[in-house]
Short mmCIF file of C-alpha atoms in Angstrom, two decimals:
data_model
loop_
_atom_site.label_atom_id
_atom_site.label_comp_id
_atom_site.label_asym_id
_atom_site.label_seq_id
_atom_site.Cartn_x
_atom_site.Cartn_y
_atom_site.Cartn_z
CA UNK A 1068 1.75 -10.22 -4.23
CA UNK A 1069 2.20 -12.69 -6.90
CA UNK A 1070 5.09 -15.53 -8.68
CA UNK A 1071 8.82 -14.20 -9.31
CA UNK A 1072 9.42 -14.08 -12.92
CA UNK A 1073 12.99 -15.08 -14.07
CA UNK A 1074 14.97 -12.94 -16.31
CA UNK A 1075 16.98 -14.69 -19.28
CA UNK A 1076 20.44 -13.99 -18.48
CA UNK A 1077 22.87 -15.20 -15.73
CA UNK A 1078 22.91 -13.90 -12.60
CA UNK A 1079 25.47 -10.78 -11.79
CA UNK A 1080 26.90 -13.12 -9.31
CA UNK A 1081 27.21 -16.57 -9.08
CA UNK A 1082 26.44 -18.57 -5.97
CA UNK A 1083 29.14 -19.03 -3.47
CA UNK A 1084 30.51 -21.86 -0.90
CA UNK A 1085 27.83 -23.14 0.62
CA UNK A 1086 27.86 -22.55 5.15
CA UNK A 1087 31.04 -20.27 4.81
CA UNK A 1088 30.93 -17.43 7.20
CA UNK A 1089 32.92 -14.06 5.51
CA UNK A 1090 35.14 -13.90 6.76
CA UNK A 1091 38.61 -14.21 5.94
CA UNK A 1092 40.44 -17.31 6.66
CA UNK A 1093 44.12 -17.43 7.94
CA UNK A 1094 46.30 -18.89 4.87
CA UNK A 1095 48.62 -17.66 2.61
CA UNK A 1096 45.88 -17.85 -0.38
CA UNK A 1097 43.84 -14.76 1.68
CA UNK A 1098 46.01 -11.90 -0.20
CA UNK A 1099 44.96 -13.21 -3.68
CA UNK A 1100 41.20 -13.50 -3.37
CA UNK A 1101 41.58 -9.98 -1.23
CA UNK A 1102 43.15 -8.46 -4.12
CA UNK A 1103 40.50 -10.18 -6.37
CA UNK A 1104 37.95 -8.80 -3.88
CA UNK A 1105 39.30 -5.18 -3.82
CA UNK A 1106 39.29 -3.86 -7.38
CA UNK A 1107 42.46 -1.49 -7.77
CA UNK A 1108 43.19 -1.52 -3.86
CA UNK A 1109 46.65 -3.06 -2.71
CA UNK A 1110 44.95 -5.54 0.10
CA UNK A 1111 46.75 -5.49 3.61
CA UNK A 1112 48.05 -9.03 3.72
CA UNK A 1113 46.91 -11.41 6.22
CA UNK A 1114 49.07 -11.82 9.64
CA UNK A 1115 49.81 -15.69 8.82
CA UNK A 1116 51.51 -14.38 5.14
CA UNK A 1117 53.90 -12.22 7.10
CA UNK A 1118 57.53 -13.67 7.90
CA UNK A 1119 58.48 -14.28 11.15
CA UNK A 1120 60.18 -10.76 11.02
CA UNK A 1121 57.30 -9.06 10.16
CA UNK A 1122 58.23 -8.42 6.34
CA UNK A 1123 55.27 -8.43 4.52
CA UNK A 1124 55.82 -10.39 1.00
CA UNK A 1125 54.97 -8.31 -2.25
CA UNK A 1126 51.90 -8.08 -3.65
CA UNK A 1127 50.65 -11.18 -5.82
CA UNK A 1128 49.99 -8.97 -8.73
CA UNK A 1129 51.82 -5.40 -9.40
CA UNK A 1130 49.63 -5.04 -11.86
CA UNK A 1131 46.73 -2.38 -12.45
CA UNK A 1132 43.81 -3.96 -12.66
CA UNK A 1133 40.42 -2.37 -14.24
CA UNK A 1134 37.43 -2.19 -11.85
CA UNK A 1135 35.31 -3.71 -14.54
CA UNK A 1136 38.67 -6.49 -14.79
CA UNK A 1137 38.15 -7.68 -11.03
CA UNK A 1138 35.08 -7.75 -11.22
CA UNK A 1139 35.21 -10.76 -13.54
CA UNK A 1140 37.92 -11.99 -11.75
CA UNK A 1141 36.32 -11.97 -8.52
CA UNK A 1142 33.20 -13.69 -9.68
CA UNK A 1143 30.88 -10.16 -9.58
CA UNK A 1144 29.57 -9.97 -13.20
CA UNK A 1145 27.48 -11.76 -15.08
CA UNK A 1146 28.79 -14.83 -16.62
CA UNK A 1147 31.28 -17.65 -15.44
CA UNK A 1148 33.37 -16.96 -13.30
CA UNK A 1149 35.20 -18.98 -10.38
CA UNK A 1150 33.46 -19.46 -7.21
CA UNK A 1151 36.16 -18.09 -3.96
CA UNK A 1152 37.47 -21.31 -3.00
CA UNK A 1153 37.00 -21.96 1.45
CA UNK A 1154 40.47 -20.87 1.76
CA UNK A 1155 39.75 -17.41 1.70
CA UNK A 1156 36.92 -14.98 0.75
CA UNK A 1157 37.71 -11.43 1.45
CA UNK A 1158 40.05 -9.05 3.72
CA UNK A 1159 37.94 -8.13 7.10
CA UNK A 1160 37.00 -4.95 7.77
CA UNK A 1161 39.29 -3.43 9.84
CA UNK A 1162 41.89 -4.36 6.62
CA UNK A 1163 39.33 -3.30 4.24
CA UNK A 1164 40.01 -0.20 5.65
CA UNK A 1165 43.79 0.76 6.17
CA UNK A 1166 43.53 -0.77 2.18
CA UNK A 1167 41.23 1.66 1.08
CA UNK A 1168 43.16 4.31 3.10
CA UNK A 1169 46.50 3.65 1.29
CA UNK A 1170 45.00 3.52 -1.53
CA UNK A 1171 43.67 6.84 -0.96
CA UNK A 1172 46.67 8.44 -0.03
CA UNK A 1173 48.57 6.79 -3.16
CA UNK A 1174 45.60 7.97 -5.51
CA UNK A 1175 45.95 11.58 -7.19
CA UNK A 1176 43.84 14.35 -5.58
CA UNK A 1177 40.17 14.35 -6.44
CA UNK A 1178 38.09 16.43 -7.98
CA UNK A 1179 34.47 17.02 -8.96
CA UNK A 1180 35.19 15.86 -12.80
CA UNK A 1181 36.07 12.34 -11.42
CA UNK A 1182 32.69 12.23 -10.27
CA UNK A 1183 29.72 10.45 -12.80
CA UNK A 1184 29.34 12.70 -15.48
CA UNK A 1185 25.60 13.56 -14.19
CA UNK A 1186 26.98 14.93 -11.09
CA UNK A 1187 30.26 16.77 -12.48
CA UNK A 1188 29.85 20.22 -11.46
CA UNK A 1189 30.05 22.81 -14.13
CA UNK A 1190 32.56 24.80 -12.28
CA UNK A 1191 35.12 24.37 -9.88
CA UNK A 1192 34.40 22.53 -6.41
CA UNK A 1193 36.16 22.73 -3.61
CA UNK A 1194 35.53 18.74 -2.13
CA UNK A 1195 34.76 18.34 0.89
CA UNK A 1196 35.77 15.34 3.61
CA UNK A 1197 34.67 12.88 5.97
CA UNK A 1198 35.41 9.37 6.89
CA UNK A 1199 34.67 6.98 5.47
CA UNK A 1200 35.94 3.59 7.00
CA UNK A 1201 39.25 5.07 7.79
CA UNK A 1202 39.06 7.08 4.70
CA UNK A 1203 38.72 10.55 3.40
CA UNK A 1204 35.73 10.40 1.07
CA UNK A 1205 35.42 13.95 -1.00
CA UNK A 1206 32.36 15.14 -2.09
CA UNK A 1207 31.33 17.28 -5.14
CA UNK A 1208 29.10 20.76 -5.07
CA UNK A 1209 26.19 18.60 -5.08
CA UNK A 1210 27.32 16.87 -2.16
CA UNK A 1211 27.61 13.11 -4.10
CA UNK A 1212 31.44 10.90 -3.41
CA UNK A 1213 34.06 11.50 -5.80
CA UNK A 1214 35.27 8.35 -6.78
CA UNK A 1215 39.26 8.51 -6.11
CA UNK A 1216 42.57 6.09 -7.34
CA UNK A 1217 40.13 5.23 -10.53
CA UNK A 1218 36.45 5.43 -11.72
CA UNK A 1219 33.96 3.40 -9.28
CA UNK A 1220 30.18 2.26 -8.84
CA UNK A 1221 28.08 1.00 -5.80
CA UNK A 1222 28.08 -2.16 -6.82
CA UNK A 1223 31.70 -2.43 -6.98
CA UNK A 1224 32.18 -3.90 -3.60
CA UNK A 1225 33.74 -6.69 -1.72
CA UNK A 1226 32.84 -10.29 -2.41
CA UNK A 1227 31.14 -11.73 0.87
CA UNK A 1228 29.99 -14.98 0.89
CA UNK A 1229 27.81 -16.69 3.42
CA UNK A 1230 25.32 -19.51 2.88
CA UNK A 1231 26.15 -19.65 -1.06
CA UNK A 1232 25.18 -15.54 -1.09
CA UNK A 1233 26.83 -12.84 -1.31
CA UNK A 1234 25.93 -10.09 1.06
CA UNK A 1235 26.94 -6.66 2.25
CA UNK A 1236 27.92 -6.01 -1.76
CA UNK A 1237 27.72 -2.45 -1.45
CA UNK A 1238 31.34 -0.84 -2.19
CA UNK A 1239 32.91 2.42 -0.38
CA UNK A 1240 31.63 4.43 -3.37
CA UNK A 1241 28.51 2.85 -2.43
CA UNK A 1242 28.26 4.40 1.04
CA UNK A 1243 29.40 7.11 0.16
CA UNK A 1244 26.30 7.00 -2.20
CA UNK A 1245 24.29 6.48 0.58
CA UNK A 1246 25.70 9.36 3.17
CA UNK A 1247 25.51 11.86 0.48
CA UNK A 1248 22.10 11.25 0.12
CA UNK A 1249 21.11 11.64 3.90
CA UNK A 1250 19.45 15.32 3.61
CA UNK A 1251 17.84 14.32 0.20
CA UNK A 1252 15.91 11.91 2.30
CA UNK A 1253 15.26 13.97 4.98
CA UNK A 1254 13.75 16.50 3.40
CA UNK A 1255 12.27 14.47 0.60
CA UNK A 1256 10.77 11.26 1.81
CA UNK A 1257 7.98 12.74 5.08
CA UNK A 1258 6.15 13.99 1.78
CA UNK A 1259 5.17 10.60 1.12
CA UNK A 1260 4.11 9.93 4.58
CA UNK A 1261 0.55 11.60 6.12
CA UNK A 1262 -0.09 12.78 9.25
CA UNK A 1263 -1.81 10.03 11.60
CA UNK A 1264 -4.11 11.95 12.81
CA UNK A 1265 -5.89 12.43 9.45
CA UNK A 1266 -4.81 8.57 8.27
CA UNK A 1267 -7.72 6.22 7.36
CA UNK A 1268 -7.83 3.55 10.19
CA UNK A 1269 -9.26 -0.28 10.21
CA UNK A 1270 -12.23 0.88 12.67
CA UNK A 1271 -13.28 3.37 10.32
CA UNK A 1272 -14.15 0.94 7.73
CA UNK A 1273 -15.35 -2.11 9.95
CA UNK A 1274 -18.24 -2.37 11.75
CA UNK A 1275 -18.29 -0.64 14.87
CA UNK A 1276 -18.29 -2.92 18.02
CA UNK A 1277 -19.51 -0.08 20.13
CA UNK A 1278 -22.56 0.74 18.05
CA UNK A 1279 -25.82 -0.69 19.41
CA UNK A 1280 -26.73 -2.45 15.89
CA UNK A 1281 -23.29 -3.88 15.32
CA UNK A 1282 -24.86 -7.20 15.00
CA UNK A 1283 -26.47 -5.21 11.66
CA UNK A 1284 -23.63 -4.24 10.84
CA UNK A 1285 -22.02 -7.29 10.63
CA UNK A 1286 -24.83 -9.40 8.89
CA UNK A 1287 -24.89 -6.69 6.00
CA UNK A 1288 -20.89 -7.46 5.81
CA UNK A 1289 -21.87 -11.55 5.49
CA UNK A 1290 -24.50 -10.76 2.92
CA UNK A 1291 -22.20 -8.89 0.67
CA UNK A 1292 -19.34 -11.75 1.53
CA UNK A 1293 -21.82 -14.57 0.01
CA UNK A 1294 -21.37 -13.49 -3.57
CA UNK A 1295 -17.27 -13.90 -3.51
CA UNK A 1296 -16.54 -16.24 -5.62
CA UNK A 1297 -14.10 -19.11 -3.67
CA UNK A 1298 -10.92 -18.11 -6.35
CA UNK A 1299 -11.50 -14.47 -5.33
CA UNK A 1300 -11.44 -15.24 -1.58
CA UNK A 1301 -7.55 -17.60 -1.80
CA UNK A 1302 -6.59 -14.53 -3.64
CA UNK A 1303 -7.54 -12.10 -0.84
CA UNK A 1304 -6.60 -13.89 1.80
CA UNK A 1305 -3.28 -14.91 -0.02
CA UNK A 1306 -3.51 -10.71 -0.17
CA UNK A 1307 -3.57 -10.59 3.77
CA UNK A 1308 -1.17 -13.01 4.17
CA UNK A 1309 1.56 -11.26 3.02
CA UNK A 1310 0.57 -8.27 4.86
CA UNK A 1311 0.53 -9.94 7.83
CA UNK A 1312 4.48 -11.09 7.47
CA UNK A 1313 5.18 -7.65 7.74
CA UNK A 1314 8.10 -7.46 10.19
CA UNK A 1315 9.80 -9.54 7.35
CA UNK A 1316 9.97 -7.28 5.21
CA UNK A 1317 10.95 -3.96 8.28
CA UNK A 1318 13.45 -6.86 9.21
CA UNK A 1319 14.94 -6.80 5.66
CA UNK A 1320 15.10 -2.79 5.52
CA UNK A 1321 16.72 -3.24 8.25
CA UNK A 1322 19.81 -5.37 7.13
CA UNK A 1323 20.52 -3.03 4.73
CA UNK A 1324 24.41 -1.23 4.46
CA UNK A 1325 24.48 2.87 5.91
CA UNK A 1326 20.15 2.58 5.69
CA UNK A 1327 19.24 0.46 8.75
CA UNK A 1328 18.07 1.51 12.12
CA UNK A 1329 21.21 0.96 14.18
CA UNK A 1330 18.92 0.94 17.74
CA UNK A 1331 15.31 0.53 16.73
CA UNK A 1332 14.51 4.55 17.22
CA UNK A 1333 17.86 5.66 15.73
CA UNK A 1334 17.19 9.26 14.42
CA UNK A 1335 18.01 9.15 10.97
CA UNK A 1336 16.45 9.77 7.85
CA UNK A 1337 16.25 6.52 6.67
CA UNK A 1338 15.32 4.51 9.91
CA UNK A 1339 12.59 6.81 10.17
CA UNK A 1340 11.51 6.87 6.72
CA UNK A 1341 11.62 2.56 7.79
CA UNK A 1342 9.67 2.49 11.30
CA UNK A 1343 6.97 5.64 9.28
CA UNK A 1344 6.42 3.02 6.43
CA UNK A 1345 6.24 0.17 8.54
CA UNK A 1346 3.47 1.90 10.42
CA UNK A 1347 1.11 2.90 7.68
CA UNK A 1348 1.46 -0.92 5.98
CA UNK A 1349 0.38 -2.13 9.17
CA UNK A 1350 -3.26 -0.91 8.91
CA UNK A 1351 -2.97 -3.04 5.64
CA UNK A 1352 -2.97 -6.69 7.28
CA UNK A 1353 -4.65 -5.35 10.30
CA UNK A 1354 -7.69 -4.29 8.18
CA UNK A 1355 -8.07 -7.46 5.93
CA UNK A 1356 -7.27 -9.70 8.61
CA UNK A 1357 -10.76 -8.42 9.83
CA UNK A 1358 -12.72 -7.98 7.64
CA UNK A 1359 -12.38 -11.69 6.72
CA UNK A 1360 -13.07 -12.90 10.50
CA UNK A 1361 -16.11 -11.05 10.41
CA UNK A 1362 -16.88 -13.05 6.89
CA UNK A 1363 -17.34 -16.00 8.51
CA UNK A 1364 -15.78 -17.94 4.44
CA UNK A 1365 -12.11 -18.46 5.76
CA UNK A 1366 -10.48 -21.20 8.45
CA UNK A 1367 -8.54 -17.98 10.70
CA UNK A 1368 -6.48 -20.86 12.32
CA UNK A 1369 -5.39 -22.50 9.28
CA UNK A 1370 -4.79 -18.99 8.03
CA UNK A 1371 -3.36 -17.62 10.95
CA UNK A 1372 -0.52 -20.90 11.53
CA UNK A 1373 0.21 -19.94 7.79
CA UNK A 1374 1.09 -16.75 8.95
CA UNK A 1375 2.95 -17.51 11.78
CA UNK A 1376 4.92 -20.60 9.46
CA UNK A 1377 5.67 -16.87 7.12
CA UNK A 1378 6.50 -14.48 9.24
CA UNK A 1379 9.10 -17.48 11.15
CA UNK A 1380 10.83 -18.52 8.08
CA UNK A 1381 11.39 -14.65 6.35
CA UNK A 1382 11.76 -13.85 2.87
CA UNK A 1383 14.90 -14.00 0.59
CA UNK A 1384 15.04 -11.63 -2.48
CA UNK A 1385 18.92 -11.69 -2.85
CA UNK A 1386 19.26 -8.33 -1.79
CA UNK A 1387 22.84 -9.28 -0.56
CA UNK A 1388 22.33 -5.99 2.09
CA UNK A 1389 22.83 -4.00 -0.83
CA UNK A 1390 20.25 -0.04 -0.11
CA UNK A 1391 20.55 -0.22 -4.25
CA UNK A 1392 19.05 -3.56 -5.09
CA UNK A 1393 16.43 -3.00 -1.92
CA UNK A 1394 14.98 -0.04 -3.25
CA UNK A 1395 14.82 -1.22 -6.76
CA UNK A 1396 12.90 -4.03 -5.26
CA UNK A 1397 10.75 -1.84 -2.84
CA UNK A 1398 9.97 -0.36 -6.37
CA UNK A 1399 8.81 -2.73 -7.98
CA UNK A 1400 7.11 -4.87 -5.30
CA UNK A 1401 5.02 -1.42 -3.54
CA UNK A 1402 3.93 -1.05 -8.16
CA UNK A 1403 3.26 -5.06 -7.92
CA UNK A 1404 0.87 -4.83 -4.16
CA UNK A 1405 -0.78 -1.59 -5.98
CA UNK A 1406 -1.66 -3.63 -8.92
CA UNK A 1407 -2.97 -6.79 -6.75
CA UNK A 1408 -4.90 -4.79 -4.09
CA UNK A 1409 -6.61 -2.15 -6.79
CA UNK A 1410 -7.68 -5.43 -9.05
CA UNK A 1411 -9.65 -6.44 -6.08
CA UNK A 1412 -10.95 -3.51 -5.30
CA UNK A 1413 -12.30 -3.89 -9.04
CA UNK A 1414 -13.90 -7.34 -8.51
CA UNK A 1415 -15.10 -6.45 -4.90
CA UNK A 1416 -17.91 -4.31 -6.45
CA UNK A 1417 -18.20 -6.55 -9.74
CA UNK A 1418 -19.82 -8.99 -7.01
CA UNK A 1419 -21.35 -6.50 -4.84
CA UNK A 1420 -18.87 -6.22 -2.35
CA UNK A 1421 -18.95 -2.33 -2.39
CA UNK A 1422 -17.58 -1.73 1.43
CA UNK A 1423 -14.66 -4.35 0.41
CA UNK A 1424 -13.88 -2.39 -3.43
CA UNK A 1425 -13.64 0.59 -0.86
CA UNK A 1426 -11.17 -0.78 1.71
CA UNK A 1427 -9.20 -2.80 -1.01
CA UNK A 1428 -9.27 0.99 -2.79
CA UNK A 1429 -7.74 2.38 0.57
CA UNK A 1430 -4.70 0.18 0.83
CA UNK A 1431 -3.81 0.49 -2.62
CA UNK A 1432 -3.92 4.20 -2.69
CA UNK A 1433 -1.14 3.75 0.23
CA UNK A 1434 1.09 1.24 -1.91
CA UNK A 1435 0.82 3.89 -4.66
CA UNK A 1436 2.74 6.59 -2.44
CA UNK A 1437 5.07 4.07 -1.24
CA UNK A 1438 6.14 3.20 -4.58
CA UNK A 1439 6.90 6.91 -4.85
CA UNK A 1440 8.46 7.59 -2.25
CA UNK A 1441 10.81 4.37 -3.91
CA UNK A 1442 11.30 5.23 -7.14
CA UNK A 1443 12.34 8.85 -6.04
CA UNK A 1444 14.96 6.92 -4.22
CA UNK A 1445 16.48 4.98 -6.80
CA UNK A 1446 15.93 8.11 -9.29
CA UNK A 1447 18.16 9.66 -6.78
CA UNK A 1448 20.48 7.18 -6.77
CA UNK A 1449 21.15 6.86 -10.26
CA UNK A 1450 21.71 10.65 -10.44
CA UNK A 1451 24.80 9.95 -7.76
CA UNK A 1452 26.00 7.40 -9.03
CA UNK A 1453 24.37 5.79 -12.50
CA UNK A 1454 26.43 2.75 -13.11
CA UNK A 1455 25.46 1.32 -9.87
CA UNK A 1456 22.09 2.07 -10.14
CA UNK A 1457 21.72 0.68 -13.75
CA UNK A 1458 23.73 -2.41 -12.48
CA UNK A 1459 21.44 -2.91 -9.44
CA UNK A 1460 18.36 -2.65 -11.88
CA UNK A 1461 19.35 -4.99 -14.69
CA UNK A 1462 20.96 -7.11 -11.56
CA UNK A 1463 17.38 -7.70 -9.78
CA UNK A 1464 15.65 -8.10 -13.23
CA UNK A 1465 18.22 -11.10 -13.74
CA UNK A 1466 17.35 -12.35 -10.73
CA UNK A 1467 13.84 -11.82 -11.03
CA UNK A 1468 12.10 -10.13 -8.49
CA UNK A 1469 10.64 -12.55 -5.72
CA UNK A 1470 7.27 -12.05 -4.19
CA UNK A 1471 7.40 -11.56 -0.42
CA UNK A 1472 5.40 -14.57 0.39
CA UNK A 1473 7.44 -16.97 -1.86
CA UNK A 1474 7.67 -19.04 1.42
CA UNK A 1475 3.87 -19.26 2.00
CA UNK A 1476 3.58 -22.54 3.76
CA UNK A 1477 0.32 -24.12 5.70
CA UNK A 1478 1.67 -27.07 6.80
CA UNK A 1479 -0.97 -29.43 5.15
CA UNK A 1480 -1.49 -27.55 1.48
CA UNK A 1481 1.53 -29.31 -0.34
CA UNK A 1482 1.11 -33.23 0.47
CA UNK A 1483 -2.88 -32.44 0.24
CA UNK A 1484 -2.42 -31.57 -3.29
CA UNK A 1485 0.82 -33.68 -3.99
CA UNK A 1486 0.97 -35.20 -7.69
CA UNK A 1487 -0.86 -38.27 -7.99
CA UNK A 1488 1.54 -39.56 -10.47
CA UNK A 1489 5.05 -38.66 -9.23
CA UNK A 1490 4.10 -38.14 -5.45
CA UNK A 1491 5.55 -34.67 -5.81
CA UNK A 1492 4.51 -31.89 -3.15
CA UNK A 1493 2.07 -28.87 -4.34
CA UNK A 1494 3.16 -25.50 -3.98
CA UNK A 1495 0.90 -23.51 -2.02
CA UNK A 1496 2.80 -19.85 -3.38
CA UNK A 1497 2.52 -21.17 -7.00
CA UNK A 1498 -0.85 -22.11 -6.89
CA UNK A 1499 -2.00 -19.06 -4.88
CA UNK A 1500 -0.14 -16.82 -8.32
CA UNK A 1501 -1.96 -18.81 -10.27
CA UNK A 1502 -5.75 -18.56 -9.16
CA UNK A 1503 -4.14 -15.09 -8.83
CA UNK A 1504 -2.95 -15.03 -12.55
CA UNK A 1505 -6.45 -16.60 -13.61
CA UNK A 1506 -8.93 -14.32 -12.53
CA UNK A 1507 -6.52 -11.53 -13.22
CA UNK A 1508 -5.44 -10.11 -9.80
CA UNK A 1509 -1.44 -9.70 -10.62
CA UNK A 1510 -0.79 -11.25 -14.08
CA UNK A 1511 2.71 -12.13 -15.97
CA UNK A 1512 1.61 -9.52 -18.56
CA UNK A 1513 1.83 -6.97 -15.19
CA UNK A 1514 5.73 -7.69 -14.18
CA UNK A 1515 6.25 -7.45 -17.77
CA UNK A 1516 4.20 -3.75 -17.56
CA UNK A 1517 6.05 -3.16 -14.33
CA UNK A 1518 9.51 -3.22 -16.40
CA UNK A 1519 8.31 -0.67 -18.43
CA UNK A 1520 7.04 1.73 -16.46
CA UNK A 1521 9.80 1.97 -14.36
CA UNK A 1522 12.46 1.87 -17.62
CA UNK A 1523 10.44 4.50 -18.46
CA UNK A 1524 10.37 7.26 -15.13
CA UNK A 1525 13.62 6.51 -14.24
CA UNK A 1526 14.43 6.99 -18.17
CA UNK A 1527 17.15 4.03 -18.72
CA UNK A 1528 17.64 4.75 -22.22
CA UNK A 1529 19.02 8.27 -21.76
CA UNK A 1530 21.27 7.21 -18.43
CA UNK A 1531 25.08 8.57 -19.28
CA UNK A 1532 26.50 5.51 -17.84
CA UNK A 1533 30.62 5.32 -17.80
CA UNK A 1534 31.29 1.32 -18.29
CA UNK A 1535 31.27 -1.31 -20.29
CA UNK A 1536 28.98 -3.56 -18.20
CA UNK A 1537 26.69 -0.86 -16.97
CA UNK A 1538 26.05 -0.12 -21.07
CA UNK A 1539 25.19 -3.92 -21.17
CA UNK A 1540 23.07 -3.70 -17.99
CA UNK A 1541 20.72 -0.25 -19.72
CA UNK A 1542 21.15 -2.60 -23.12
CA UNK A 1543 19.68 -5.84 -21.02
CA UNK A 1544 16.84 -3.61 -19.11
CA UNK A 1545 15.11 -1.46 -22.80
CA UNK A 1546 14.71 -5.37 -23.60
CA UNK A 1547 14.20 -7.19 -20.86
CA UNK A 1548 9.95 -6.88 -21.06
CA UNK A 1549 9.80 -7.99 -24.13
CA UNK A 1550 11.14 -11.14 -22.90
CA UNK A 1551 8.98 -11.13 -20.17
CA UNK A 1552 5.48 -10.64 -22.25
CA UNK A 1553 6.69 -13.21 -24.85
CA UNK A 1554 6.74 -15.67 -22.02
CA UNK A 1555 3.34 -14.39 -20.72
CA UNK A 1556 1.75 -14.79 -24.04
CA UNK A 1557 2.56 -18.51 -24.63
CA UNK A 1558 1.27 -18.99 -20.91
CA UNK A 1559 -1.78 -17.00 -21.68
CA UNK A 1560 -2.20 -19.23 -25.07
CA UNK A 1561 -1.61 -22.69 -23.05
CA UNK A 1562 -4.10 -22.06 -20.85
CA UNK A 1563 -6.80 -20.74 -23.22
CA UNK A 1564 -5.64 -24.09 -25.51
CA UNK A 1565 -5.94 -26.05 -22.54
CA UNK A 1566 -9.23 -25.14 -21.60
CA UNK A 1567 -11.04 -25.16 -25.11
CA UNK A 1568 -9.70 -29.29 -24.96
CA UNK A 1569 -11.33 -29.39 -21.49
CA UNK A 1570 -8.65 -30.20 -19.20
CA UNK A 1571 -8.39 -28.23 -15.75
CA UNK A 1572 -5.90 -28.25 -12.84
CA UNK A 1573 -7.38 -27.79 -9.31
CA UNK A 1574 -6.22 -27.41 -6.00
CA UNK A 1575 -7.53 -26.91 -2.39
CA UNK A 1576 -6.78 -24.31 -0.24
CA UNK A 1577 -7.13 -24.81 3.78
CA UNK A 1578 -7.13 -21.17 4.02
CA UNK A 1579 -11.41 -21.95 2.36
CA UNK A 1580 -12.06 -24.54 4.52
CA UNK A 1581 -10.35 -27.31 2.15
CA UNK A 1582 -12.61 -26.35 -1.03
CA UNK A 1583 -10.99 -27.00 -4.38
CA UNK A 1584 -10.47 -24.15 -6.68
CA UNK A 1585 -8.79 -23.97 -10.09
CA UNK A 1586 -5.92 -22.66 -11.25
CA UNK A 1587 -6.59 -22.38 -14.67
#
C-alpha cells in the first residue's frame, strides 16, 4: 500500500466548486446547466423558470448534441472546460427520470444492434424491458442494456459536484449495465471466496495461548523477530495499519451506485460479495496486529492511535460513487497489496523469520484471489460497455491510484520530522512509502508493471470502442506504463547518485519507538 503515481495527462473532469450540495438551485439558469449535464436529453424546466400560467419556456437549445460534445461542455471530459457555476448544477433525480422517460419515448425503438459491438447479437433478439429511473430500459439477448436515443456509455452521466469533487457519475446506461450483471455476479463472484471452515485463521499461525508451552512459543517468535531490520518493521507496521483500516474500505464499496448494500444485510450478489470480501480481509489486520504485538519491537499505543486516526479520516480515491471506477481501482489495489505482502514474506524469510514469511505469504494469497475477482468484474463491464470501461480505466490512471493509507497520521511524525530549513512538515505516508520503495517491498516500477498487467489482461489494445474519446483513452493506456517507468528510472538513478555522494535522508517513526530509518 504505497505512494500514488500521477499520470501525465489531466483528469477526465476538472474540480468543481467548493462546498456545493449536489442539487439544482432554483434559478432561471438551471435548465441550461441541466442540458449540458445530460447529453442529448431534453431537461425538464425548474419550477422557477415556468410562467405564472404553468407553461414551460422553450428549450435553451433545440440543436441536437452528441454525447462527446455534451461531455466537453459539461466539463466531463479531459481538457479545459468551464466549471459549473453556483447558480445551478443538475436536475434533481425526479426531473432526470422524467426527462429520461421523455427521451426514451421520443427515440426510435431500440434493437440489439444499438448495443456496443462486443454485445451485439448475431441473430434478431426480442429486447426485454425493466424500469430504470422511471424509464424503460431494453436489454439484448445477452442481458446487456441497449442504448436508446443515441450511443451511450457508463461514464456519460449527469454532473454532480460536492466539495469540489464529482459524485454519482454513473449514467443511466451504466446503471443498466450494472443491473444486467447481477446474474453474472451471483454465479461468478462466489468462486473467488473460500468456505470459512476451510480458511486459515490468525490463531492457526500464532502462539496458542491455551497451550502449556505458550511462553516458549512466544519466546521463539520474539527471537526470530529480533533479526528484522527497523526499515522492514516500518513497512510491516504500515501494511498492518492499512489492513486495519478495513471499515473505510467497506464504507467505500457501499457508496457505489447500483451495487451498494442498501440495508446492511441486503440479499443481492453485490452486497453479499462486499460482506464476504470484508470478512476475508478482516483476518489480515488481525493476524499482523497480533504478531507485531508479540514481537515486543513496536510501540503498540502509537500504532493503535494511528489506526484510529486513519479510520476516522477515511480515504478519497476519487471514485465518484461509480462502480466502473471503483472496480478498476480495486483491481489495481489488490494486485499492489499482493505484491507488497509477497515481498514482505520474501524478506522475512531472508532475515530468518520463517513463521512471519509464511503468514505474509498466506495474506498475499488472499489478495491474489481478490485481485482475480475484481479483474473479472472489469472484464465483464468491458464486454458489456467497452467505451465506458476503457474511459474508466484511463480516468483512474490519469488521476493516479491513491493508496488506501494516504491519510495516515500518528499525530507526531509531521512535526518531529519537519524540514529544519523551512519548517515544512513531513508526510508520514510519503516517508513510509519511501522506506517501502528503498527496501524493495513496493516500488514505482511495481506500479508500472501493474499497469502493464491490467492492460494486457483486459486486452485494451483490441477493445472495439466506438467513440473518439474512448479511442483517445485507449491510446493513452497503451503507453501509460512507459511514462511511469521513465519516472521510476529517473527516481532510481537519482537515489543511486545521492548514495554515491554520501547524501542521506532519514526519518524517525513513532511506530518503532521513534527510531530513525533511512528513506533512501
